[in-house]
Coordinates of N, CA and C in Angstrom, one line a residue:
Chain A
X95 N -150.7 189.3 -16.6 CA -151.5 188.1 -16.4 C -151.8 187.4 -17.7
X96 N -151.9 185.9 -17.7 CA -152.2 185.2 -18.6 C -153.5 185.1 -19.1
X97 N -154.5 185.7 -18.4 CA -155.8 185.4 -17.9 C -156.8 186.0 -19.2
X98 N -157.6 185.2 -19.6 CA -158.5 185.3 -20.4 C -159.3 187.0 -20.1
X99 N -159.9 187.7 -21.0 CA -159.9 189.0 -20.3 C -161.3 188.9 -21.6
X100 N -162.4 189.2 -21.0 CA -163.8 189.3 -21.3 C -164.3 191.1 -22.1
X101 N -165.0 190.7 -22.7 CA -165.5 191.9 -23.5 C -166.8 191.9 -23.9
X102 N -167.8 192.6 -23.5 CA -168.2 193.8 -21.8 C -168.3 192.9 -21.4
X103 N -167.8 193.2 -20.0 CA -168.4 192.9 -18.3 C -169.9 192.8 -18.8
X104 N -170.6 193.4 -18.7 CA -172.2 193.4 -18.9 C -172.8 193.7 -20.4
X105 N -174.2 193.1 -20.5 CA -174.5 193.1 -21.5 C -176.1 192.9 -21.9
X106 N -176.9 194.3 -22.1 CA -178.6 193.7 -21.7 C -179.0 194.2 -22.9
X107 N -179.7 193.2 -23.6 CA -180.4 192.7 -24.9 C -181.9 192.3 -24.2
X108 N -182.8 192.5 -25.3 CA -183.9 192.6 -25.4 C -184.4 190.7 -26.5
X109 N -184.9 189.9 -25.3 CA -185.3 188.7 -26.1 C -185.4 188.4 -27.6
X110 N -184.8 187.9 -28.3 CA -185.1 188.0 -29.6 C -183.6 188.0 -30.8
X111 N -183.3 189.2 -29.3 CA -181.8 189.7 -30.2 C -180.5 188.7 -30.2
X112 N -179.8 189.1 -30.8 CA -178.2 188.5 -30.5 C -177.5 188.9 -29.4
X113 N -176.4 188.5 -28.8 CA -175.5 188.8 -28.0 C -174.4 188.5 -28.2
X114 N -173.1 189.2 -28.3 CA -171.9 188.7 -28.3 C -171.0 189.3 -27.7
X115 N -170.4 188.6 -27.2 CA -169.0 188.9 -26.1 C -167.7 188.5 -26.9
X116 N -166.7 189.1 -26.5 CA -165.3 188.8 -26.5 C -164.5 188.6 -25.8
X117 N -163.3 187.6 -26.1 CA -162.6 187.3 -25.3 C -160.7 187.2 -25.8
X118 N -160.2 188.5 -25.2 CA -159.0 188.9 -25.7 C -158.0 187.5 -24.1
X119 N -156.4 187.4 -25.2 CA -155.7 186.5 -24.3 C -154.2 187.0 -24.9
X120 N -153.2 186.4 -23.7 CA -151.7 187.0 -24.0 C -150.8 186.2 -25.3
X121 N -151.3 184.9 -24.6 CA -150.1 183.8 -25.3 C -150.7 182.7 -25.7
X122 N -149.6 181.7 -26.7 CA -150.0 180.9 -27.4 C -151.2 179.6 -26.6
X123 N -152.1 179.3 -27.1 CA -153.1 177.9 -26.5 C -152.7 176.9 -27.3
X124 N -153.8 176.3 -26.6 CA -154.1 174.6 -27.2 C -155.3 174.4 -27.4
X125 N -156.4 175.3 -26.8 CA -157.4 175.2 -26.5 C -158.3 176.6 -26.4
X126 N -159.1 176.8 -26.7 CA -160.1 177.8 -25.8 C -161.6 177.3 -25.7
X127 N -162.4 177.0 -24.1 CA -163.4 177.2 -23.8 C -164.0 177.8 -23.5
X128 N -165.5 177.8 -23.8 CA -166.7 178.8 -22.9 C -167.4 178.1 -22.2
X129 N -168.1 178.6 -20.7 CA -168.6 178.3 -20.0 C -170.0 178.9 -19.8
X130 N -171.0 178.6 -19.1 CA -172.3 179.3 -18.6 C -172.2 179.1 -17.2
X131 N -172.9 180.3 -16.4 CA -172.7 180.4 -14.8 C -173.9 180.8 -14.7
X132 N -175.3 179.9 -14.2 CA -176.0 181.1 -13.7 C -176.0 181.0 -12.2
X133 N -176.9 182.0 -11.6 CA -176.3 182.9 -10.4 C -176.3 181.5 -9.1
X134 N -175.2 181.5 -8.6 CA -174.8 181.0 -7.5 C -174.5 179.7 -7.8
X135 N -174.4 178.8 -9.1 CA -174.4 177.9 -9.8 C -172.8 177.3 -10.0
X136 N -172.8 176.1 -10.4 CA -171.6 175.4 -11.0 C -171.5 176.0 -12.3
X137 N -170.5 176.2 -12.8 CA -170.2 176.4 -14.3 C -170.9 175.3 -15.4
X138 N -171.1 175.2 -16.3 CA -171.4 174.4 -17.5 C -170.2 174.6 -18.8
X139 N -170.4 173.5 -18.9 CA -169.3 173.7 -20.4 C -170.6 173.7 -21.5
X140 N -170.0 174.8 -22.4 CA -170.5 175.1 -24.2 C -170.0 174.5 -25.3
X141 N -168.9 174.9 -25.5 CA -168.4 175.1 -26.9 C -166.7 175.0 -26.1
X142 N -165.9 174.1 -26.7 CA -164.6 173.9 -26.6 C -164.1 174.5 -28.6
X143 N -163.1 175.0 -28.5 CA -162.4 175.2 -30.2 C -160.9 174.9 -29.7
X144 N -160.4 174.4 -30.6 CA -159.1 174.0 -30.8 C -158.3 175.1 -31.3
X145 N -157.3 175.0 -31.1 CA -156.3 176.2 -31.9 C -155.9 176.2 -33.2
X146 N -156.3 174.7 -33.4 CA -156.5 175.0 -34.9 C -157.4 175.4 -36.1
X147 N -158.7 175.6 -34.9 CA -160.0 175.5 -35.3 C -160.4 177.0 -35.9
X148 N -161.1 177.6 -36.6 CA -161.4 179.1 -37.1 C -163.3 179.3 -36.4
X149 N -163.6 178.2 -36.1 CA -165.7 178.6 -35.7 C -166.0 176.8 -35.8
X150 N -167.0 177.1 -34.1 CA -167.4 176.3 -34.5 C -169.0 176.5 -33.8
X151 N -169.6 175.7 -34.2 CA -171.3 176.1 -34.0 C -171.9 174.7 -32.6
X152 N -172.8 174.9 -32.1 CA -173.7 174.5 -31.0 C -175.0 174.9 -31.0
X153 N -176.0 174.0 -31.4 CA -177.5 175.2 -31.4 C -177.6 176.3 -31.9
X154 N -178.0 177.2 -31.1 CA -177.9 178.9 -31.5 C -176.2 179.2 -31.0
X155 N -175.3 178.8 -30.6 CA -174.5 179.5 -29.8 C -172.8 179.4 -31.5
X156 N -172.5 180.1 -31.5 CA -171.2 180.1 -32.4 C -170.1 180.6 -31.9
X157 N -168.7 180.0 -32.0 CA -167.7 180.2 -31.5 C -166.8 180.5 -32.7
X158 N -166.0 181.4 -32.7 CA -164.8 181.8 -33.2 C -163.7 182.2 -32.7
X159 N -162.4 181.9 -33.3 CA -161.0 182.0 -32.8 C -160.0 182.7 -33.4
X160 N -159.5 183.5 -33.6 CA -158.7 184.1 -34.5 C -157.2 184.4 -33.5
X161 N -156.0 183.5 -33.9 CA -155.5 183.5 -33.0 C -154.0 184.3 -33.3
X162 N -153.9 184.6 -34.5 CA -153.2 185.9 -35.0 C -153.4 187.1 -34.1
X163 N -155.0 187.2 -33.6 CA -155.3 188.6 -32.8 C -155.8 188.2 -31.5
X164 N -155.5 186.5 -31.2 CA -154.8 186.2 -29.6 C -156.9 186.7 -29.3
X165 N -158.2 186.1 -30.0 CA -158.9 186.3 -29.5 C -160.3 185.7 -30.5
X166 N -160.9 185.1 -29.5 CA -162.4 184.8 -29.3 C -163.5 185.1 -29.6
X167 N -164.6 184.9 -29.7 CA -166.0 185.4 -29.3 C -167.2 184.7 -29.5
X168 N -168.3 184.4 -28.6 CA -169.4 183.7 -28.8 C -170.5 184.3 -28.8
X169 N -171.1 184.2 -29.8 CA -172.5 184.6 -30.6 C -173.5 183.5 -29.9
X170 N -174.5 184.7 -29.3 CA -176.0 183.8 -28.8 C -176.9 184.5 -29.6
X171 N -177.4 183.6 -30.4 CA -178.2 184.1 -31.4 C -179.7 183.7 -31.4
X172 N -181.0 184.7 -31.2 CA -182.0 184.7 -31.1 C -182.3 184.3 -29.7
X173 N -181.8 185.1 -28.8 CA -181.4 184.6 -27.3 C -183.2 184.7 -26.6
X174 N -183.0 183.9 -25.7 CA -184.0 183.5 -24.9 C -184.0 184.2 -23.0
X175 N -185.1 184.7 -22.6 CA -184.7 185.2 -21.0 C -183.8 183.8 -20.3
X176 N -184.3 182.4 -20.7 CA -183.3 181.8 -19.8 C -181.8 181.6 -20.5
X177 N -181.5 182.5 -21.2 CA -180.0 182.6 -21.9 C -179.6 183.6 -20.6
X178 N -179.9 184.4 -19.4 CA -179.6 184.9 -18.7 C -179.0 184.3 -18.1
X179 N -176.9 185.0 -17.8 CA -176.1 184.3 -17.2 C -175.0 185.0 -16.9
X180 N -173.9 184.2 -16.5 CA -172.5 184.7 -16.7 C -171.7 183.7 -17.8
X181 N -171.1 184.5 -18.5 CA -170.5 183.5 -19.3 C -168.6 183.5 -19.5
X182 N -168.2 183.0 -19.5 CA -166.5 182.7 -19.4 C -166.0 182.1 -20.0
X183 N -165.2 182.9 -20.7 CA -164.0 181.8 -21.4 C -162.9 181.6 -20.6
X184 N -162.5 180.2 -21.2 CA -161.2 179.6 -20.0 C -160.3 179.4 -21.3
X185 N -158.9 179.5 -21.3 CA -157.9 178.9 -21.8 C -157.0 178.1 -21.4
X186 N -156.6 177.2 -22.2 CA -155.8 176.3 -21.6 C -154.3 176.8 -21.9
X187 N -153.0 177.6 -21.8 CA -152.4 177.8 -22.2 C -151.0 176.9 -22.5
X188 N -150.3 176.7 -24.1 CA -149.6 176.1 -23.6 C -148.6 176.0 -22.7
X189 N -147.8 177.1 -22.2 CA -146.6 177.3 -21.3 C -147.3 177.1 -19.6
X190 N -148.7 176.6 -19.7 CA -149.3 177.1 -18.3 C -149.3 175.6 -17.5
X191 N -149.4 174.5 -18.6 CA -149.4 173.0 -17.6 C -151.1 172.8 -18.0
X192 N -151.4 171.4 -17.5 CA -152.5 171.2 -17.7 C -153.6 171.6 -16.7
X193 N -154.0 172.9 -16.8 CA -154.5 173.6 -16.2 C -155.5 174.7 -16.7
X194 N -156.8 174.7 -17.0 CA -157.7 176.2 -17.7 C -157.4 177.4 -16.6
X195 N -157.4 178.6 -17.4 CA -157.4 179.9 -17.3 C -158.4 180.4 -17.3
X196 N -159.7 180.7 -16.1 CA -160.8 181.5 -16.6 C -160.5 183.2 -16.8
X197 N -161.5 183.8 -17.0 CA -161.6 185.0 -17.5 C -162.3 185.9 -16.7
X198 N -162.8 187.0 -16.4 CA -163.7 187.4 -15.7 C -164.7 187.3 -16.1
X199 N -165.4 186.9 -17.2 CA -166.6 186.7 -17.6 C -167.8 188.1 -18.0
X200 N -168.3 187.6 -18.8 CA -169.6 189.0 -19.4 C -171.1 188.3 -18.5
X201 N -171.5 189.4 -17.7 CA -173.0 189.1 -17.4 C -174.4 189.7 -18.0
X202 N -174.7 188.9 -18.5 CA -175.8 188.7 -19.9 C -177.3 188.8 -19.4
X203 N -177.8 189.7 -19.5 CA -179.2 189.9 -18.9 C -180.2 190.0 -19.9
X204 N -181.0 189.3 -20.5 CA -182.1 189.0 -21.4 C -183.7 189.5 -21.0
X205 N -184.3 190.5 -21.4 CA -184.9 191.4 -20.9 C -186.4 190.8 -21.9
X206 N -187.6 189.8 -20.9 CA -188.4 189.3 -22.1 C -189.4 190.7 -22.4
Chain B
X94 N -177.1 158.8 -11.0 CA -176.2 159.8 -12.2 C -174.8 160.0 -11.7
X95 N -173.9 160.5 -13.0 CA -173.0 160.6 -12.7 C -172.7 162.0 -12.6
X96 N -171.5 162.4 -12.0 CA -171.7 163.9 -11.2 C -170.4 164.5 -10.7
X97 N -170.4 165.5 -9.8 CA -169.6 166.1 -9.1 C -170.6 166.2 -8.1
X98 N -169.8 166.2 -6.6 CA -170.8 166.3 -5.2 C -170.2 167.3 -4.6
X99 N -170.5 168.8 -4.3 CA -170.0 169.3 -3.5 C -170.8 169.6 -2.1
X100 N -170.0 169.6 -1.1 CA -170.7 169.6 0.7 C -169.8 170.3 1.3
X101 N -170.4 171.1 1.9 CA -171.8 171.6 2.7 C -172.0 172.6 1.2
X102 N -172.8 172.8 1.0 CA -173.4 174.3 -0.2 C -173.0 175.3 0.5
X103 N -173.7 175.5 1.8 CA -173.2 177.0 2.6 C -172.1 176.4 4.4
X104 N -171.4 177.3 4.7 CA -170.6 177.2 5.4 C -170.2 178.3 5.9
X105 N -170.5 178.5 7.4 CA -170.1 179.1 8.5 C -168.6 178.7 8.8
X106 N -168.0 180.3 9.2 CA -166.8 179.9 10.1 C -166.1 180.6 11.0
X107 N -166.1 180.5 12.1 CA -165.8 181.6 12.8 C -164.0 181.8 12.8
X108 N -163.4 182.8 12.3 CA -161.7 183.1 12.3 C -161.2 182.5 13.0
X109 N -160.1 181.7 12.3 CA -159.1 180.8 13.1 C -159.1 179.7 13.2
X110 N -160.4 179.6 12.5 CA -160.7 177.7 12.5 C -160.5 177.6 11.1
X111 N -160.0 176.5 11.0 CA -159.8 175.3 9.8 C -161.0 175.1 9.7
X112 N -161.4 174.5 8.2 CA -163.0 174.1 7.8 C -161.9 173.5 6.2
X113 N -163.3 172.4 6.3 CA -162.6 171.3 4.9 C -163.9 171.4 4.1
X114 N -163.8 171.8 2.6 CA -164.6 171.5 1.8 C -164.5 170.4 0.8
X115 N -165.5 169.4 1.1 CA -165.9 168.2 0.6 C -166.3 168.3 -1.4
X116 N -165.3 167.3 -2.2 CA -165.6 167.2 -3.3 C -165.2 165.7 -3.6
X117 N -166.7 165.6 -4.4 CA -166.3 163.5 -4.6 C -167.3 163.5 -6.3
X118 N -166.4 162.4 -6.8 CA -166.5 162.6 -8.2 C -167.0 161.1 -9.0
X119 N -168.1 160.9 -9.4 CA -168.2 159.1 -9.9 C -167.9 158.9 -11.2
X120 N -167.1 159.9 -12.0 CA -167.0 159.9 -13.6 C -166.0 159.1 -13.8
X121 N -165.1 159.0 -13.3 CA -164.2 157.9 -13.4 C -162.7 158.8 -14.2
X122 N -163.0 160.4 -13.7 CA -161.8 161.4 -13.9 C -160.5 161.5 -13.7
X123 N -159.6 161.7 -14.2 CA -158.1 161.3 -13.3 C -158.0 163.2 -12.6
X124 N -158.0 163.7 -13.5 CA -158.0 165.2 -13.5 C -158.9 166.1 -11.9
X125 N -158.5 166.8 -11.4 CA -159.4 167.3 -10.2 C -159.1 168.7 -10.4
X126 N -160.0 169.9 -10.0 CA -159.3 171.2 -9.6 C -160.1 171.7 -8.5
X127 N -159.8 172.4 -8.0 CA -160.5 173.5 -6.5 C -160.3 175.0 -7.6
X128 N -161.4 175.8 -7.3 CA -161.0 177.3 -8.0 C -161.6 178.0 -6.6
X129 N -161.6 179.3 -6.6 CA -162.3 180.3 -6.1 C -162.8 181.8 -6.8
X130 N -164.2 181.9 -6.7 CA -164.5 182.6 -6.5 C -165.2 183.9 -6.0
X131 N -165.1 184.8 -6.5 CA -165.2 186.4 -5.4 C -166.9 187.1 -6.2
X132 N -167.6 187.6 -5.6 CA -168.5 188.3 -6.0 C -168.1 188.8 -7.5
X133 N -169.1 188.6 -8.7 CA -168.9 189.4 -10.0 C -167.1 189.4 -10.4
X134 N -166.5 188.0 -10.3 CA -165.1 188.0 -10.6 C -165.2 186.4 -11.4
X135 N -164.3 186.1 -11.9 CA -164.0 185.3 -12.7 C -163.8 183.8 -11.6
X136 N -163.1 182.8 -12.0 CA -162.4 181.7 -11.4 C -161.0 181.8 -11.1
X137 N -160.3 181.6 -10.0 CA -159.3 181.8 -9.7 C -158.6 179.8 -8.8
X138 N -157.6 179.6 -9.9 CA -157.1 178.0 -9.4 C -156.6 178.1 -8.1
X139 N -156.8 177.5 -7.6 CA -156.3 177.0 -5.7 C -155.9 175.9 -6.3
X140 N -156.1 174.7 -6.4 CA -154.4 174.0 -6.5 C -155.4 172.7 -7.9
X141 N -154.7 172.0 -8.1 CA -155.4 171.1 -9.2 C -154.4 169.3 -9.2
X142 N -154.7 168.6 -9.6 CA -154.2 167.3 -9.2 C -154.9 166.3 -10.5
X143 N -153.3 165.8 -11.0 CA -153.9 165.3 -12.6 C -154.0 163.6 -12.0
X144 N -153.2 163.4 -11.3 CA -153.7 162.1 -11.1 C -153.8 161.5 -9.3
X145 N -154.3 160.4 -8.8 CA -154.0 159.9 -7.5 C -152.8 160.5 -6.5
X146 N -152.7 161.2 -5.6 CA -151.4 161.0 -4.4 C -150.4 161.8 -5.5
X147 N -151.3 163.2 -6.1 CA -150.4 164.2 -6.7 C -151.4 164.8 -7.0
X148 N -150.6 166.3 -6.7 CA -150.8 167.8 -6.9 C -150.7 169.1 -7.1
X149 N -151.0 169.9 -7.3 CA -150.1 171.1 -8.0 C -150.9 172.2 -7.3
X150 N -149.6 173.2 -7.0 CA -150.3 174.8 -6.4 C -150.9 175.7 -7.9
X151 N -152.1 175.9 -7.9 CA -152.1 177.0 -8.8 C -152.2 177.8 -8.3
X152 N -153.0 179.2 -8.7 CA -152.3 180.4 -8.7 C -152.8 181.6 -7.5
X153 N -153.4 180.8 -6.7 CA -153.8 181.3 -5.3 C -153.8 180.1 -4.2
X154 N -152.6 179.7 -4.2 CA -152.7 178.2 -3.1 C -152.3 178.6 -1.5
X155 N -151.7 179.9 -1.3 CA -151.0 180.0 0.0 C -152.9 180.1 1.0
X156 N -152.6 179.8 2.3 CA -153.5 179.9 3.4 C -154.6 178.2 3.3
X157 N -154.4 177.5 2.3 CA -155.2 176.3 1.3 C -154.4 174.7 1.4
X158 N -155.1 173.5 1.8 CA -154.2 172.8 1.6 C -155.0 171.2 1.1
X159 N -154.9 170.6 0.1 CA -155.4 169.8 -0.6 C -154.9 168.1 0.2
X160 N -156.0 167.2 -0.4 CA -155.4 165.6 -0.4 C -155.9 165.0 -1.7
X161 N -155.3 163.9 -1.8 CA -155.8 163.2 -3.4 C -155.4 161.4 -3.0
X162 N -156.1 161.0 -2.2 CA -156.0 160.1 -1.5 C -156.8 158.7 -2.4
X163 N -157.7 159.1 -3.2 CA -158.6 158.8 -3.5 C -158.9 159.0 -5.2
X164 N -159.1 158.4 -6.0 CA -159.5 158.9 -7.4 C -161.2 159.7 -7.4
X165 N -162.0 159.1 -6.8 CA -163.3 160.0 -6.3 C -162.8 160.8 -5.7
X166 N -162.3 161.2 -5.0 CA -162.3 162.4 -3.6 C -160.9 163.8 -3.9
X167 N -161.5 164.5 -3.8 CA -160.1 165.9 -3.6 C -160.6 167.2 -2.4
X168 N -160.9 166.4 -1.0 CA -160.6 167.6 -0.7 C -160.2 168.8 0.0
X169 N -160.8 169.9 -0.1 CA -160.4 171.1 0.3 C -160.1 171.6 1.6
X170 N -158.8 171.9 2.2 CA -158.9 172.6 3.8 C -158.6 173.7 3.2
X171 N -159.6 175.0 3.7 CA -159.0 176.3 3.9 C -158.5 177.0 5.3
X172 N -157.3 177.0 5.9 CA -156.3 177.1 6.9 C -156.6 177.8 7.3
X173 N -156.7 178.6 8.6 CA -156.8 179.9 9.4 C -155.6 180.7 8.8
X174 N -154.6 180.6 7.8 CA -153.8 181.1 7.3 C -154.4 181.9 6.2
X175 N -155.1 181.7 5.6 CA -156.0 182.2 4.3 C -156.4 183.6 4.8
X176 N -156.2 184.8 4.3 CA -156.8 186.2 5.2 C -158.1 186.6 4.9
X177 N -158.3 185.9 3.7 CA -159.5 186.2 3.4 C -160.6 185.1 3.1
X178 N -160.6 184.6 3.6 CA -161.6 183.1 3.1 C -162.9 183.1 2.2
X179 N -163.8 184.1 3.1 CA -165.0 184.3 2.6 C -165.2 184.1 0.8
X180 N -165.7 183.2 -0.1 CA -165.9 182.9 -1.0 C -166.8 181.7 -1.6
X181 N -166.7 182.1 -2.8 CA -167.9 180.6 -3.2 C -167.0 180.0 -4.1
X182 N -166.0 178.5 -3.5 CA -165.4 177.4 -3.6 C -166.1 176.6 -4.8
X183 N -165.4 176.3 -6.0 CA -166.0 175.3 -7.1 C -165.1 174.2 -7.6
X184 N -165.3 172.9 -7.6 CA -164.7 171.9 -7.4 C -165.0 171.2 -8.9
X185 N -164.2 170.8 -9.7 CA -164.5 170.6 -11.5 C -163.6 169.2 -11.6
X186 N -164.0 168.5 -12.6 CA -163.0 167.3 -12.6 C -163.0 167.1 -14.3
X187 N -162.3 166.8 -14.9 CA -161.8 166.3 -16.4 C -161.2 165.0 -16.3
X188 N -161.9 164.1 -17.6 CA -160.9 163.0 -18.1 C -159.5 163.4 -18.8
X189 N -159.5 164.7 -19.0 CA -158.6 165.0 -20.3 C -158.0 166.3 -20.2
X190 N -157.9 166.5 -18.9 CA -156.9 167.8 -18.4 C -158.0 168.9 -18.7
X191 N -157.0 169.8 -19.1 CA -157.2 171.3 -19.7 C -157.5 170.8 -21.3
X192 N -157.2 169.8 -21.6 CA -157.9 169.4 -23.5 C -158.8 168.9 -23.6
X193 N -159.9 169.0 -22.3 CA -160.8 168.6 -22.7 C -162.0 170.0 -21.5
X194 N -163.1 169.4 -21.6 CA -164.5 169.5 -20.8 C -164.3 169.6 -19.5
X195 N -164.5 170.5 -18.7 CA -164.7 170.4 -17.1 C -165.8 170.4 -16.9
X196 N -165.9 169.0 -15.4 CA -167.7 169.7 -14.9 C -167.6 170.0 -13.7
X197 N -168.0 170.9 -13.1 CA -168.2 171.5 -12.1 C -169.1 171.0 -11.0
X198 N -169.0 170.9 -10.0 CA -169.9 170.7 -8.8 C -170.8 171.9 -8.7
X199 N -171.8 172.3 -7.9 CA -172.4 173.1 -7.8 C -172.1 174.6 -6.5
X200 N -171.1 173.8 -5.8 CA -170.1 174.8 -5.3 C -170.4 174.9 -3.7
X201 N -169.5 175.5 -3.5 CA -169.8 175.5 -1.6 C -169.7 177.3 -1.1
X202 N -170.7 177.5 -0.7 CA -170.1 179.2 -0.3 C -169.6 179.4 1.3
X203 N -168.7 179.6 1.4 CA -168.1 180.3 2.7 C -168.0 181.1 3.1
X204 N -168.3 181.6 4.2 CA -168.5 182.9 5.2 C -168.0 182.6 5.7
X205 N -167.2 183.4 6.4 CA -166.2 183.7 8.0 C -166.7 185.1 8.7
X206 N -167.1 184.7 9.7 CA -167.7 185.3 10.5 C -166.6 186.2 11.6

């Protein structure tokens, strides 16, 4: 599968702290986004990075790309109880058409 | 405001019936997609449509069958063909494909009864 692949599934931090997830992929992009899902909700877009891009920042949220190791990760820094979510990265790949790839996503539980 | 509309939020169905989920768009997007998803699982594409009166199977399209009649409108029949229907349906639209921003509607959940 092409499919964006999340690193943990779950993840419970204590208000205050940081959180970060990973997000490993097979083949070459164009693109990689993160998304926020809270429960029963439409997705939200974050942070888009280009494949040419090495980090890019949003508020508290930071994105990195290292695409030598085909992988990801977003930093939520000094996280908040309503940082409580699902979060997913989607890729756009190039051999895939214009079409994102989600991920199974990390669910993020912030403990005030 | 401008937006994604998705209708009905929740949806009953009893097996064997066809049921259409409603998605209407005022961004002025060429781009459309239908995804699905399953309890604590990711997004999974059911079919996507980059421009007017054209469409594409993504990667779970059999039992599913789309229209694009419309630059607002894409939507959704899930067929009595589908074995498993039961899911919560999410409807996204982009100016800029996969190179850009999706927004998402707030989704439709279906039960089959």
């Amino acid at each position: 599968s092409q499919q964006g692949e999340e690193d943990p599934q779950a993840l419970s931090i204590q208000e205050g702290e940081n959180a970060t997830m990973n997000c490993s992929y097979k083949t070459s992009i164009n693109n990689l986004q993160w998304y926020r899902q809270n429960s029963g909700r439409g997705l939200v877009h974050l942070i888009l990075i280009r494949s040419n891009e090495r980090e890019k920042h949003s508020g508290r949220l930071r994105v990195t790309l290292d695409t030598s190791k085909k992988s990801s990760s977003l930093l939520i820094t000094a996280s908040r109880a309503a940082d409580t979510a699902s979060y997913f990265c989607a890729t756009d790949f190039k051999a895939a058409g214009n079409k994102l790839t989600f991920g199974g996503g990390t669910r993020v539980l912030v403990k005030p | 405001d401008g937006g994604i509309t998705q209708s009905p939020k929740y949806l009953f169905r009893k097996e064997g019936q066809n049921v259409t989920l409603s998605c209407e768009q005022n961004l002025n997007h060429d781009a459309m997609y239908w995804y699905r998803q399953d309890p604590g699982q990711g997004l999974r594409l059911i079919y996507y449509s980059q421009i007017v009166n054209d469409f594409q199977k993504g990667d779970i399209a059999e039992g599913y069958s789309v229209s694009r009649e419309k630059k607002e409108s894409f939507p959704l029949t899930v067929t009595s063909a589908q074995k498993n229907p039961t899911a919560f349906y999410l409807c996204a639209s982009s100016s800029g494909g996969a190179s850009g921003e999706l927004f998402f509607g707030e989704g439709s959940r279906l039960t089959v009864l």
